[in-house]
Short mmCIF file of N, CA and C in Angstrom, two decimals:
data_model
loop_
_atom_site.label_atom_id
_atom_site.label_comp_id
_atom_site.label_asym_id
_atom_site.label_seq_id
_atom_site.Cartn_x
_atom_site.Cartn_y
_atom_site.Cartn_z
N SER A 1 1.27 -8.48 -10.60
CA SER A 1 1.86 -7.20 -9.88
C SER A 1 0.78 -6.90 -8.69
N ILE A 2 -0.39 -7.24 -9.01
CA ILE A 2 -1.22 -7.06 -7.81
C ILE A 2 -0.96 -7.73 -6.72
N VAL A 3 -0.31 -9.12 -6.89
CA VAL A 3 -0.06 -10.14 -5.77
C VAL A 3 1.47 -9.70 -5.58
N ARG A 4 2.31 -9.67 -6.64
CA ARG A 4 3.80 -9.74 -6.26
C ARG A 4 4.05 -8.68 -5.31
N ALA A 5 3.72 -7.07 -5.49
CA ALA A 5 4.07 -5.87 -4.80
C ALA A 5 3.75 -6.13 -3.51
N PRO A 6 2.04 -6.55 -3.09
CA PRO A 6 2.27 -7.14 -1.16
C PRO A 6 2.90 -8.36 -0.76
N MET A 7 3.69 -9.53 -1.70
CA MET A 7 4.43 -10.18 -1.30
C MET A 7 5.85 -9.61 -1.21
N GLU A 8 6.11 -8.88 -1.88
CA GLU A 8 7.55 -8.23 -1.78
C GLU A 8 7.58 -7.47 -0.96
N ALA A 9 6.81 -6.70 -0.53
CA ALA A 9 6.60 -5.72 1.05
C ALA A 9 6.68 -6.89 2.29
N ILE A 10 6.17 -7.74 2.13
CA ILE A 10 5.97 -9.03 3.16
C ILE A 10 7.40 -9.35 3.55
N LYS A 11 7.49 -9.85 2.35
CA LYS A 11 9.15 -10.15 2.29
C LYS A 11 9.96 -9.42 3.17
N SER A 12 10.21 -8.12 2.24
CA SER A 12 11.37 -7.53 2.45
C SER A 12 11.30 -6.88 4.43
N ASN A 13 10.27 -6.66 4.51
CA ASN A 13 9.92 -6.39 6.04
C ASN A 13 10.60 -7.44 6.65
N VAL A 14 10.37 -8.72 6.70
CA VAL A 14 10.61 -9.83 7.78
C VAL A 14 12.28 -10.05 7.04
N GLN A 15 12.68 -10.25 5.69
CA GLN A 15 14.10 -9.90 5.94
C GLN A 15 14.98 -8.85 6.52
N SER A 16 14.14 -7.70 6.15
CA SER A 16 15.34 -6.37 7.09
C SER A 16 15.05 -6.02 8.55
N GLY A 17 14.32 -7.32 9.30
CA GLY A 17 14.30 -7.51 10.58
C GLY A 17 13.02 -6.40 10.84
N THR A 18 12.47 -5.67 10.18
CA THR A 18 11.36 -4.81 10.45
C THR A 18 10.40 -5.34 11.43
N GLU A 19 10.19 -6.40 10.91
CA GLU A 19 8.96 -7.53 12.01
C GLU A 19 9.46 -8.93 11.69
N PRO A 20 8.99 -9.88 12.84
CA PRO A 20 9.77 -10.55 13.58
C PRO A 20 9.55 -12.19 12.68
N THR A 21 8.26 -11.98 12.36
CA THR A 21 7.17 -13.02 11.22
C THR A 21 6.87 -12.82 10.28
N THR A 22 6.97 -13.44 9.21
CA THR A 22 5.86 -13.41 8.32
C THR A 22 3.97 -13.04 8.23
N SER A 23 3.43 -13.38 9.41
CA SER A 23 2.53 -12.82 9.79
C SER A 23 2.15 -11.60 10.27
N ALA A 24 3.47 -11.22 11.15
CA ALA A 24 3.15 -9.12 11.53
C ALA A 24 3.46 -9.06 10.32
N ALA A 25 4.77 -9.37 9.54
CA ALA A 25 4.76 -8.76 8.50
C ALA A 25 3.67 -8.42 7.51
N ALA A 26 2.49 -9.17 7.59
CA ALA A 26 1.39 -9.30 6.47
C ALA A 26 0.54 -8.74 7.10
N LYS A 27 0.34 -8.75 8.42
CA LYS A 27 -0.53 -7.73 8.97
C LYS A 27 0.17 -6.06 9.00
N ARG A 28 1.51 -6.24 9.23
CA ARG A 28 1.79 -4.63 9.29
C ARG A 28 1.75 -4.10 7.29
N VAL A 29 1.61 -4.94 6.53
CA VAL A 29 1.57 -4.16 4.83
C VAL A 29 0.02 -4.22 4.78
N LEU A 30 -0.82 -5.33 5.06
CA LEU A 30 -2.32 -5.21 4.38
C LEU A 30 -2.98 -4.58 5.12
N GLY A 31 -2.69 -4.79 6.92
CA GLY A 31 -3.67 -4.56 7.78
C GLY A 31 -3.78 -3.06 8.42
N THR A 32 -3.22 -2.44 7.32
CA THR A 32 -2.84 -0.64 8.47
C THR A 32 -3.19 0.27 7.09
N ARG A 33 -3.54 1.01 6.83
CA ARG A 33 -3.62 1.98 5.77
C ARG A 33 -2.14 2.36 5.23
N GLU A 34 -1.18 2.50 6.08
CA GLU A 34 -0.07 3.22 5.62
C GLU A 34 0.88 2.15 5.09
N GLY A 35 0.17 0.71 5.72
CA GLY A 35 0.74 -0.55 4.77
C GLY A 35 0.40 -0.19 3.61
N ARG A 36 -1.03 -0.37 3.29
CA ARG A 36 -1.69 0.02 1.82
C ARG A 36 -0.78 0.83 0.93
N GLU A 37 -0.84 2.24 1.67
CA GLU A 37 -0.25 3.28 0.88
C GLU A 37 1.26 2.95 0.36
N ASN A 38 1.76 2.11 1.56
CA ASN A 38 3.33 1.85 1.40
C ASN A 38 3.54 0.90 -0.36
N ILE A 39 2.71 0.27 -0.45
CA ILE A 39 2.64 -0.84 -1.44
C ILE A 39 2.41 -0.46 -2.44
N VAL A 40 1.66 0.95 -3.04
CA VAL A 40 1.43 1.67 -4.05
C VAL A 40 2.84 2.37 -4.37
N ARG A 41 3.22 3.14 -3.49
CA ARG A 41 4.83 3.48 -3.25
C ARG A 41 5.63 2.79 -3.88
N ALA A 42 5.79 1.60 -3.39
CA ALA A 42 6.89 0.83 -3.50
C ALA A 42 6.47 0.09 -5.10
N TRP A 43 5.37 -0.39 -5.12
CA TRP A 43 4.68 -0.88 -6.69
C TRP A 43 5.71 0.05 -7.94
N SER A 44 5.37 1.65 -7.58
CA SER A 44 5.88 2.27 -8.62
C SER A 44 7.35 2.19 -8.86
N ALA A 45 8.23 2.65 -7.82
CA ALA A 45 9.56 2.01 -7.66
C ALA A 45 9.92 1.22 -8.40
N SER A 46 9.40 -0.14 -7.97
CA SER A 46 9.24 -1.54 -8.59
C SER A 46 9.32 -1.36 -10.18
N ILE A 47 8.70 -0.61 -10.70
CA ILE A 47 8.36 -0.95 -12.32
C ILE A 47 9.41 -0.20 -12.85
N TRP A 48 9.87 0.85 -12.22
CA TRP A 48 11.55 1.42 -12.42
C TRP A 48 12.93 0.41 -12.34
N ARG A 49 12.39 -0.84 -11.33
CA ARG A 49 13.85 -1.88 -11.23
C ARG A 49 12.83 -2.82 -12.70
N ASP A 50 11.84 -3.27 -12.29
CA ASP A 50 11.54 -4.45 -12.98
C ASP A 50 11.76 -4.60 -14.78
N VAL A 51 11.16 -3.29 -15.32
CA VAL A 51 11.13 -3.26 -16.69
C VAL A 51 12.79 -3.06 -17.12
N PRO A 52 13.19 -1.67 -16.38
CA PRO A 52 15.35 -2.04 -17.24
C PRO A 52 15.70 -3.10 -16.97
N PHE A 53 15.24 -4.31 -15.88
CA PHE A 53 15.98 -5.29 -15.95
C PHE A 53 15.75 -6.14 -16.61
N GLY A 54 14.30 -6.37 -17.10
CA GLY A 54 13.85 -7.74 -18.34
C GLY A 54 14.01 -6.72 -19.06
N ALA A 55 14.50 -5.58 -19.95
CA ALA A 55 14.45 -5.25 -20.95
C ALA A 55 16.64 -5.58 -20.93
N ILE A 56 16.96 -5.50 -20.25
CA ILE A 56 18.60 -5.41 -19.92
C ILE A 56 18.96 -7.04 -20.24
N GLN A 57 18.14 -8.16 -19.72
CA GLN A 57 18.27 -9.26 -19.49
C GLN A 57 17.88 -9.89 -21.03
N LEU A 58 16.76 -9.20 -21.50
CA LEU A 58 16.61 -9.86 -22.73
C LEU A 58 17.62 -9.69 -23.57
N ALA A 59 17.88 -8.18 -23.92
CA ALA A 59 18.77 -7.71 -24.86
C ALA A 59 20.12 -8.47 -25.01
N VAL A 60 20.39 -8.48 -23.40
CA VAL A 60 22.03 -9.41 -23.32
C VAL A 60 21.69 -10.82 -23.95
N PHE A 61 21.04 -11.34 -23.54
CA PHE A 61 20.53 -12.75 -23.98
C PHE A 61 20.54 -13.05 -25.44
N GLU A 62 19.37 -11.91 -25.88
CA GLU A 62 19.63 -12.42 -27.62
C GLU A 62 21.19 -11.81 -28.17
N LEU A 63 21.51 -10.66 -27.88
CA LEU A 63 23.16 -10.35 -28.34
C LEU A 63 24.28 -11.25 -28.18
N THR A 64 24.06 -12.29 -26.95
CA THR A 64 24.97 -13.17 -26.85
C THR A 64 24.52 -14.45 -27.15
N LYS A 65 23.24 -14.69 -28.02
CA LYS A 65 23.19 -15.63 -28.60
C LYS A 65 23.13 -15.48 -30.04
N THR A 66 22.97 -14.06 -30.62
CA THR A 66 23.50 -13.92 -31.87
C THR A 66 25.11 -13.65 -32.14
N PHE A 67 25.99 -13.24 -30.99
CA PHE A 67 26.90 -12.89 -31.35
C PHE A 67 27.84 -14.74 -31.57
N ILE A 68 27.39 -15.84 -30.61
CA ILE A 68 27.67 -17.43 -30.49
C ILE A 68 27.31 -17.43 -31.91
N LEU A 69 26.34 -17.77 -32.55
CA LEU A 69 25.62 -18.13 -33.48
C LEU A 69 26.49 -17.42 -35.06
N ASN A 70 26.48 -16.14 -35.02
CA ASN A 70 27.25 -15.84 -36.02
C ASN A 70 29.04 -15.63 -35.89
N SER A 71 29.37 -16.24 -34.60
CA SER A 71 31.06 -16.34 -34.62
C SER A 71 31.52 -17.87 -35.07
N LYS A 72 32.59 -17.86 -35.86
CA LYS A 72 33.30 -19.08 -36.40
C LYS A 72 34.14 -19.88 -35.34
N ASP A 73 34.46 -18.62 -34.21
CA ASP A 73 35.35 -19.70 -33.45
C ASP A 73 34.61 -20.33 -32.41
N ILE A 74 33.14 -20.32 -32.43
CA ILE A 74 32.72 -20.86 -30.91
C ILE A 74 32.11 -21.69 -31.48
N THR A 75 32.15 -22.72 -31.35
CA THR A 75 31.26 -24.39 -31.40
C THR A 75 30.41 -24.72 -30.44
N LEU A 76 28.95 -23.92 -30.17
CA LEU A 76 28.31 -24.50 -29.15
C LEU A 76 27.07 -24.50 -29.63
N ASP A 77 26.60 -25.65 -29.14
CA ASP A 77 25.24 -25.47 -29.70
C ASP A 77 24.04 -24.82 -28.67
N ILE A 78 23.72 -23.51 -29.20
CA ILE A 78 23.09 -22.72 -28.14
C ILE A 78 21.59 -23.05 -27.84
N ASN A 79 21.01 -24.28 -28.95
CA ASN A 79 19.65 -24.75 -28.49
C ASN A 79 19.25 -25.70 -27.90
N THR A 80 20.47 -25.77 -26.84
CA THR A 80 20.08 -26.87 -25.75
C THR A 80 19.79 -25.92 -24.46
N LEU A 81 19.24 -27.15 -23.59
CA LEU A 81 18.87 -26.49 -22.37
C LEU A 81 19.90 -25.61 -21.44
N GLN A 82 21.17 -26.78 -21.46
CA GLN A 82 22.20 -26.28 -20.75
C GLN A 82 22.89 -24.78 -21.28
N SER A 83 22.78 -24.67 -22.59
CA SER A 83 23.53 -23.20 -22.95
C SER A 83 22.08 -22.30 -22.80
N GLU A 84 20.73 -22.42 -22.92
CA GLU A 84 19.87 -21.33 -22.95
C GLU A 84 20.00 -20.83 -21.10
N ALA A 85 20.19 -22.12 -20.61
CA ALA A 85 20.55 -21.95 -18.91
C ALA A 85 21.72 -21.04 -18.59
N ILE A 86 23.02 -21.38 -19.32
CA ILE A 86 23.85 -20.68 -19.13
C ILE A 86 23.95 -18.89 -19.85
N LEU A 87 23.49 -19.05 -20.87
CA LEU A 87 22.76 -17.51 -21.52
C LEU A 87 21.88 -16.95 -20.68
N GLY A 88 20.85 -17.32 -20.11
CA GLY A 88 19.54 -16.95 -19.02
C GLY A 88 20.78 -16.36 -18.01
N ALA A 89 21.29 -17.05 -17.49
CA ALA A 89 22.08 -16.67 -16.23
C ALA A 89 22.74 -15.64 -16.65
N PHE A 90 24.19 -15.72 -17.53
CA PHE A 90 24.50 -14.34 -17.90
C PHE A 90 23.93 -13.26 -18.06
N ALA A 91 22.96 -13.41 -18.59
CA ALA A 91 21.79 -12.14 -19.11
C ALA A 91 21.48 -11.60 -17.74
N GLY A 92 20.76 -12.39 -16.84
CA GLY A 92 20.16 -12.08 -15.87
C GLY A 92 21.45 -10.93 -14.54
N SER A 93 22.26 -11.49 -14.68
CA SER A 93 23.46 -11.11 -13.83
C SER A 93 23.44 -9.50 -13.96
N ILE A 94 23.83 -9.17 -15.23
CA ILE A 94 24.14 -8.13 -16.08
C ILE A 94 23.00 -7.24 -16.07
N GLY A 95 21.50 -7.66 -16.24
CA GLY A 95 20.78 -6.96 -15.34
C GLY A 95 20.48 -6.37 -14.14
N SER A 96 20.73 -7.56 -13.47
CA SER A 96 20.84 -7.20 -11.87
C SER A 96 21.82 -6.53 -11.32
N PHE A 97 23.02 -6.59 -12.06
CA PHE A 97 23.75 -5.73 -11.33
C PHE A 97 23.74 -4.08 -12.09
N VAL A 98 23.09 -3.66 -13.06
CA VAL A 98 22.75 -2.45 -13.80
C VAL A 98 21.34 -2.63 -13.00
N SER A 99 20.33 -3.12 -12.23
CA SER A 99 19.16 -2.65 -11.88
C SER A 99 19.36 -2.46 -10.15
N THR A 100 20.28 -2.86 -9.77
CA THR A 100 20.59 -3.37 -8.04
C THR A 100 19.85 -1.62 -7.56
N PRO A 101 20.33 -0.52 -8.00
CA PRO A 101 20.35 0.71 -7.09
C PRO A 101 18.95 1.09 -7.05
N ALA A 102 18.26 0.89 -8.04
CA ALA A 102 16.91 0.71 -8.07
C ALA A 102 15.71 -0.38 -7.35
N ASP A 103 16.57 -1.12 -6.97
CA ASP A 103 16.26 -1.97 -5.64
C ASP A 103 15.87 -1.46 -4.46
N VAL A 104 17.44 -1.27 -4.56
CA VAL A 104 17.81 -0.54 -3.15
C VAL A 104 16.74 0.21 -2.76
N VAL A 105 16.34 1.20 -3.72
CA VAL A 105 15.29 2.31 -3.41
C VAL A 105 14.03 1.51 -3.07
N THR A 106 13.75 0.62 -3.94
CA THR A 106 12.09 -0.47 -4.12
C THR A 106 11.94 -0.83 -2.38
N THR A 107 13.48 -1.49 -1.68
CA THR A 107 13.24 -2.25 -0.62
C THR A 107 13.70 -0.91 0.36
N ARG A 108 14.04 0.28 0.12
CA ARG A 108 14.36 1.09 1.22
C ARG A 108 12.79 1.72 1.91
N ILE A 109 11.96 2.05 0.07
CA ILE A 109 10.70 2.59 0.23
C ILE A 109 9.66 1.65 1.23
N ILE A 110 9.67 0.49 1.19
CA ILE A 110 9.01 -0.68 1.86
C ILE A 110 9.56 -0.57 3.24
N THR A 111 10.81 -0.81 3.66
CA THR A 111 10.85 -0.93 4.88
C THR A 111 11.00 0.35 5.85
N GLN A 112 10.51 1.67 4.96
CA GLN A 112 11.17 2.96 5.50
C GLN A 112 10.20 2.95 6.84
N GLU A 113 10.78 3.78 7.93
CA GLU A 113 10.05 4.01 9.36
C GLU A 113 9.49 5.30 9.16
N VAL A 114 8.22 5.44 9.42
CA VAL A 114 7.47 6.62 9.62
C VAL A 114 7.19 7.45 10.44
N GLU A 115 7.43 8.60 10.84
CA GLU A 115 7.29 9.03 12.60
C GLU A 115 5.65 9.87 12.67
N GLU A 116 5.12 9.90 13.57
CA GLU A 116 3.67 10.15 13.63
C GLU A 116 4.27 11.55 13.20
N GLY A 117 2.89 11.91 11.98
CA GLY A 117 2.55 13.22 11.28
C GLY A 117 3.56 13.49 10.46
N GLU A 118 4.58 12.50 9.92
CA GLU A 118 5.65 12.66 9.09
C GLU A 118 4.85 12.15 7.73
N LEU A 119 5.33 12.31 6.47
CA LEU A 119 4.97 11.72 5.17
C LEU A 119 6.36 11.00 4.97
N PRO A 120 5.84 9.80 4.73
CA PRO A 120 6.92 8.47 3.98
C PRO A 120 7.56 9.36 2.14
N ALA A 121 8.77 8.86 2.21
CA ALA A 121 9.58 9.38 1.19
C ALA A 121 8.67 8.86 0.09
N ASN A 122 8.94 9.63 -0.99
CA ASN A 122 8.44 9.25 -2.30
C ASN A 122 9.43 8.59 -2.99
N ILE A 123 9.44 8.28 -4.60
CA ILE A 123 10.59 7.69 -5.15
C ILE A 123 11.46 8.68 -4.98
N ILE A 124 11.68 9.99 -5.65
CA ILE A 124 12.22 11.04 -5.56
C ILE A 124 12.88 10.61 -4.63
N GLU A 125 12.64 11.64 -2.92
CA GLU A 125 12.85 11.53 -2.00
C GLU A 125 14.00 10.59 -1.64
N MET A 126 13.15 9.07 -1.83
CA MET A 126 14.18 8.14 -1.37
C MET A 126 15.23 8.38 -2.39
N VAL A 127 15.73 8.30 -3.90
CA VAL A 127 16.66 8.26 -4.41
C VAL A 127 17.84 9.41 -3.82
N LYS A 128 17.38 10.17 -3.25
CA LYS A 128 18.19 11.60 -3.03
C LYS A 128 18.59 10.66 -1.80
N ARG A 129 17.87 9.90 -1.04
CA ARG A 129 18.93 9.49 0.33
C ARG A 129 19.78 8.65 -0.16
N VAL A 130 19.08 7.40 -1.03
CA VAL A 130 20.28 6.54 -1.15
C VAL A 130 21.44 6.83 -1.95
N LEU A 131 21.46 8.30 -2.86
CA LEU A 131 22.72 8.72 -3.07
C LEU A 131 23.75 9.27 -2.31
N ARG A 132 22.98 10.16 -1.15
CA ARG A 132 24.01 10.60 0.20
C ARG A 132 24.97 9.77 0.12
#
């Protein structure tokens, strides 16, 4: 998480067009006080995205696997790498679908532009902006 949050901030700045290059984004994110403070805000928002995503993904994976094991009509060896990958992809897509709003909030916190003298939006303010 100490590495992931800054790397995600750098990636988001480049992908959103806020910064033209990875080195410029790294300078903005790591080289300024505002950038480092923004990482902390984004990290707390990413917790609200990553924990539910992981829980949903794991639950859907295990429930689907249990359903297949208990179903007499489905003859699938779920212990193969291919079956595990398909179940994981299905579970990941459900988790991603549910956690996308939190991902939008995290990305917007990372890429927000703040005028001189203004305070950057925190999680609650950004959620309100996204919901408008």
